[in-house]
Coordinates of C-alpha atoms in Angstrom, one line a residue:
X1 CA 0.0 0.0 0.0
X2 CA 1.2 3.4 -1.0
X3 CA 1.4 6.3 1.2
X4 CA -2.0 7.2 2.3
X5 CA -3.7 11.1 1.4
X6 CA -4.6 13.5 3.8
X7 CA -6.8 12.6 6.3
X8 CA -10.5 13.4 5.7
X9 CA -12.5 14.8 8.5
X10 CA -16.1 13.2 9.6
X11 CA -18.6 14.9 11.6
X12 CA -18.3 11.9 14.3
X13 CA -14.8 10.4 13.7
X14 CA -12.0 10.1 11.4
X15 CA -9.9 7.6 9.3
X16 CA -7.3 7.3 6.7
X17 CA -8.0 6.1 3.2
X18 CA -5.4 5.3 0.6
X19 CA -8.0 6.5 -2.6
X20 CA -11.5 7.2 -3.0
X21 CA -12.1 4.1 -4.2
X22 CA -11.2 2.8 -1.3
X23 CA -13.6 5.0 0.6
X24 CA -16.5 3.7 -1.4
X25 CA -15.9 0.0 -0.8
X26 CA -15.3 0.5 2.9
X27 CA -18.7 2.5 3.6
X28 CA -20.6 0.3 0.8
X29 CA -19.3 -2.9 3.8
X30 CA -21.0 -1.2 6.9
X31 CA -17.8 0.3 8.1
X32 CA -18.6 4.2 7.0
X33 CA -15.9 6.9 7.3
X34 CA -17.9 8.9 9.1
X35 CA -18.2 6.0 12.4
X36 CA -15.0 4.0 12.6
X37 CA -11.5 5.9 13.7
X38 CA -9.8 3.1 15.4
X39 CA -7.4 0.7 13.7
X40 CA -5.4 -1.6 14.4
X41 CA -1.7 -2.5 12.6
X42 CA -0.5 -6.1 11.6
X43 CA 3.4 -5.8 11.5
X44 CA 5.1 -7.3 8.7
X45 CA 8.9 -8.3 9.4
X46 CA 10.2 -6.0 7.5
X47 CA 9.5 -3.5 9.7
X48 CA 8.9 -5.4 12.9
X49 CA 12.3 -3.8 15.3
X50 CA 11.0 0.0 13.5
X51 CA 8.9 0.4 16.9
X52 CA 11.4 -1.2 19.2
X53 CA 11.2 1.5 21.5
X54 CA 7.7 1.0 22.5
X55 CA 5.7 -1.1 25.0
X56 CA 4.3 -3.3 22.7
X57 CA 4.7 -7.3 21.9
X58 CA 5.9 -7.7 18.0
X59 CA 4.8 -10.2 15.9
X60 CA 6.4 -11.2 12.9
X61 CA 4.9 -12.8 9.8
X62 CA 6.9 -16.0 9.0
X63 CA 5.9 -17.7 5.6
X64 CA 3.3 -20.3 5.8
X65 CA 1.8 -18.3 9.3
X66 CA -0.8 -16.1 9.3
X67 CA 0.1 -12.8 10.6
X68 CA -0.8 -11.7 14.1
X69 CA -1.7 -8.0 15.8
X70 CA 1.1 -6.5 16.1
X71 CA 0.0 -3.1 17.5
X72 CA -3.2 -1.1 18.3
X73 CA -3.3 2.8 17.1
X74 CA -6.5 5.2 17.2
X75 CA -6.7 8.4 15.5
X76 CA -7.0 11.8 17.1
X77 CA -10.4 13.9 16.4
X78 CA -8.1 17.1 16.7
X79 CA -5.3 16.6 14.9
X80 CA -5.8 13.3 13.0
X81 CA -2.5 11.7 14.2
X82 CA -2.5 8.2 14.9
X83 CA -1.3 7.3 19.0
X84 CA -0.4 3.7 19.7
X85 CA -2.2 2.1 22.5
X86 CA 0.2 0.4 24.7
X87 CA -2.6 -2.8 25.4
X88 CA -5.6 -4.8 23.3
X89 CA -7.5 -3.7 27.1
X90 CA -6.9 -0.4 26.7
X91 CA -7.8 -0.3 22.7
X92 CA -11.3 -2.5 23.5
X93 CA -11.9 0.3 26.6
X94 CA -11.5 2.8 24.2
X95 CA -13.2 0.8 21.0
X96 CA -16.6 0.7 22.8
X97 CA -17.3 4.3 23.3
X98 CA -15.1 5.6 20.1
X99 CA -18.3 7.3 18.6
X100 CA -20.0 8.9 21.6
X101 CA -16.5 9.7 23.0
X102 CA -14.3 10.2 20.2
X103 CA -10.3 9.8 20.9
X104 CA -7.7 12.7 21.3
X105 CA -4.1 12.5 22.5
X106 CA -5.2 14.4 25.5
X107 CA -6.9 10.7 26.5
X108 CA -3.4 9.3 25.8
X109 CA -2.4 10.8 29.1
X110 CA -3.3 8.0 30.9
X111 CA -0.1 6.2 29.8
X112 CA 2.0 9.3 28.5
X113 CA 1.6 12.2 30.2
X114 CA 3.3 14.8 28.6
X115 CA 1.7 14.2 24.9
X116 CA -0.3 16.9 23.2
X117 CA -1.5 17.0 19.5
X118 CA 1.8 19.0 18.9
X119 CA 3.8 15.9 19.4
X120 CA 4.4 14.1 16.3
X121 CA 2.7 11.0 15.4
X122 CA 3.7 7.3 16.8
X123 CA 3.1 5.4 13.7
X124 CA 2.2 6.6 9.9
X125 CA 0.7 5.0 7.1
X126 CA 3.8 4.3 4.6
X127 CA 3.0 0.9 3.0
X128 CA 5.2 -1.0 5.7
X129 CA 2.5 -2.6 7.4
X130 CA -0.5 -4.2 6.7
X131 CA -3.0 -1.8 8.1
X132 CA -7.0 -3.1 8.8
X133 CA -9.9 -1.2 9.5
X134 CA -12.0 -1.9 13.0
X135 CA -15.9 -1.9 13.6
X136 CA -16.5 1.2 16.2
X137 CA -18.7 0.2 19.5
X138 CA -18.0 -3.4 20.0
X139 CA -18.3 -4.1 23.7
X140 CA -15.4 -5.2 25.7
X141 CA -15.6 -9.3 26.6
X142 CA -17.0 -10.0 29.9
X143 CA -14.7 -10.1 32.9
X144 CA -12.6 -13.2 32.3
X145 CA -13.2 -13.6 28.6
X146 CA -11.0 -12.4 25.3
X147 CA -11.8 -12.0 22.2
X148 CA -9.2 -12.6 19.8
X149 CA -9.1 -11.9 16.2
X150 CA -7.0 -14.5 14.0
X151 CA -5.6 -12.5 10.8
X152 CA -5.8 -15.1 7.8
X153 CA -3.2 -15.7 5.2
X154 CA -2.8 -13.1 1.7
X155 CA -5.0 -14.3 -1.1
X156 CA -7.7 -15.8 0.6
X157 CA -11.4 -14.9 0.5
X158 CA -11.6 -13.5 4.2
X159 CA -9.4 -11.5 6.2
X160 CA -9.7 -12.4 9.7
X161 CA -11.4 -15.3 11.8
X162 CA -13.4 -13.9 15.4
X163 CA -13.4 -16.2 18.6
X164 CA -13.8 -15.8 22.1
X165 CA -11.9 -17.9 24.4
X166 CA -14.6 -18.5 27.8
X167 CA -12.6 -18.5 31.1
X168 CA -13.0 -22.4 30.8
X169 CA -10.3 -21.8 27.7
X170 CA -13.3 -22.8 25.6
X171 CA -13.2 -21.5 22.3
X172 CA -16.7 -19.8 20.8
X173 CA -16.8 -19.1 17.0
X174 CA -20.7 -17.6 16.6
X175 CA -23.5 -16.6 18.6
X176 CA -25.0 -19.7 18.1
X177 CA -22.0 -21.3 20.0
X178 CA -22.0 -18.3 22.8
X179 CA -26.1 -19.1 23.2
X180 CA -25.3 -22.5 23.6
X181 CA -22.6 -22.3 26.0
X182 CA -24.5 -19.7 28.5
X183 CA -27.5 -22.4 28.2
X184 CA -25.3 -25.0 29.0
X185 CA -23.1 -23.2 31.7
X186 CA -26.1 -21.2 33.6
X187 CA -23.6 -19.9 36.5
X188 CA -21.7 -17.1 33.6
X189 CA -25.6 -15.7 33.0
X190 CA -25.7 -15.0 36.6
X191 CA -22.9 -13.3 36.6
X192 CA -24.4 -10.7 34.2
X193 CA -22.5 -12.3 30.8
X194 CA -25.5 -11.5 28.2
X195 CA -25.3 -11.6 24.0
X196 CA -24.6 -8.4 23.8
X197 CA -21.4 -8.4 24.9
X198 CA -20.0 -10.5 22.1
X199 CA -19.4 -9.4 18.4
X200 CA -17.9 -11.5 15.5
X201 CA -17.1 -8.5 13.5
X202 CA -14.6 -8.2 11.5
X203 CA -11.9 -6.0 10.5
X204 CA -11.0 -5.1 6.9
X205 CA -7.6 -4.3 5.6
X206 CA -6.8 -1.4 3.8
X207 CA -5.0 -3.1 1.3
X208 CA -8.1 -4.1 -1.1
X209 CA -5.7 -7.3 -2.9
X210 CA -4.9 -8.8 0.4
X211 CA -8.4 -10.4 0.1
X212 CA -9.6 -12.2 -3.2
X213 CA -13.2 -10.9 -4.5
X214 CA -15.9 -13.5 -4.5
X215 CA -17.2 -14.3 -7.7
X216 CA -20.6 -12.9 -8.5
X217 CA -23.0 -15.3 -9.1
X218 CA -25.9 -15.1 -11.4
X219 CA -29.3 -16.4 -10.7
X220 CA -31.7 -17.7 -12.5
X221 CA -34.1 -14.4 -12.5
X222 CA -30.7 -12.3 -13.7
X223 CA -30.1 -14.9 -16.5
X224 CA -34.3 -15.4 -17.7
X225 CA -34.4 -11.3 -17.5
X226 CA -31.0 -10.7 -19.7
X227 CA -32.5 -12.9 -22.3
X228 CA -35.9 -11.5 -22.3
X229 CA -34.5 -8.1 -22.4
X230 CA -32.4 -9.4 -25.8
X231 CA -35.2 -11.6 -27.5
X232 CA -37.0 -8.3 -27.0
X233 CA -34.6 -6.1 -29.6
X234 CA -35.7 -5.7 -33.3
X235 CA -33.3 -8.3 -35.3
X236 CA -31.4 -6.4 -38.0
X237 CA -32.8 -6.2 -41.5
X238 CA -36.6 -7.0 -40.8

């Protein structure tokens, strides 16, 4: 990915696009410019020792692994710089109340004290990373719980697998399994656990050839109207 444009500002919350295009496909999804600013950052090896400095585990894409979250930034509403967020806590605190509370750096106090919007940015957008776009508002797990995002291999047809791991180390893949599981395990209802706290949303890289296109299939009702609609022209030279 090449260096992204300027950032473009939203009435709610901002992100960074690489191209229009882009911007299209993204809100056409369900994840609109104008709702999601946080993102997270998948290292790639290449660059993996660039952000030594900071308190954050690297991961490193080895061939034949899928890649793993390397680092969580969110975007200022002031001054549209990205801020790394030193834990996946601290990003999903953040993450649920991103629209009705929009970041600044002056939140980023809580782990660096001195920061202001004058301060450059911790991280840019300059193709060295795979960067992914995260739904807004999902609610943090339930005390006990994580919810972990597995980042699929380039050139498949999804980006990322969703799972939460139940403090049993059981792992849920759907709501149908979370149902299930609460039915089955009464005791985690009574603790307050409900539905609502789980979301199987996924991200969306940036990049749009890290994922290949489905193929569009026709129907039956596409086909029968495509040849009505050409039986229908005049035949030339009656």
């Amino acid at each position: 990915m090449e260096s992204s444009k300027s950032p473009q500002s939203s009435k709610n919350s901002r992100i960074v696009v690489p191209s229009d295009s882009n911007r299209s496909r993204f809100d056409n999804d369900g994840f609109s410019s104008e709702t999601a600013s946080n993102q997270m950052v998948v290292f790639n090896s290449e660059a993996a020792d660039e952000l030594g400095e900071n308190r954050l585990q690297k991961s490193v894409i080895t061939k034949g692994i899928s890649p793993s979250i390397g680092a969580f930034t969110v975007q200022c509403a002031k001054c549209f710089k990205w801020r790394l967020i030193p834990t996946k806590e601290k990003y999903e605190e953040i993450r649920e109340r991103i629209i009705q509370e929009p970041f600044v750096c002056k939140r980023a106090r809580e782990w660096r004290p001195d920061i202001t919007c004058n301060d450059p940015e911790d991280i840019s957008q300059d193709g060295s990373r795979l960067w992914a776009i995260d739904k807004p508002n999902i609610a943090q797990p339930p005390h006990g719980w994580e919810r972990q995002i597995r980042i699929r291999g380039e050139g498949g047809t999804k980006f990322a697998d969703v799972y939460y791991t139940s403090p049993t180390g059981r792992k849920l893949r759907s709501l149908v399994e979370v149902d299930r599981f609460l039915q089955e395990n009464p005791e985690h209802v009574a603790q307050g656990v409900t539905l609502a706290q789980f979301s199987f949303q996924i991200p969306r890289p940036l990049r749009q050839d890290y994922v290949k296109k489905k193929p569009k299939l026709i129907n039956a009702s596409d086909e029968a109207s495509t040849i009505t609609s050409k039986s229908s022209e005049p035949e030339e030279g009656l």
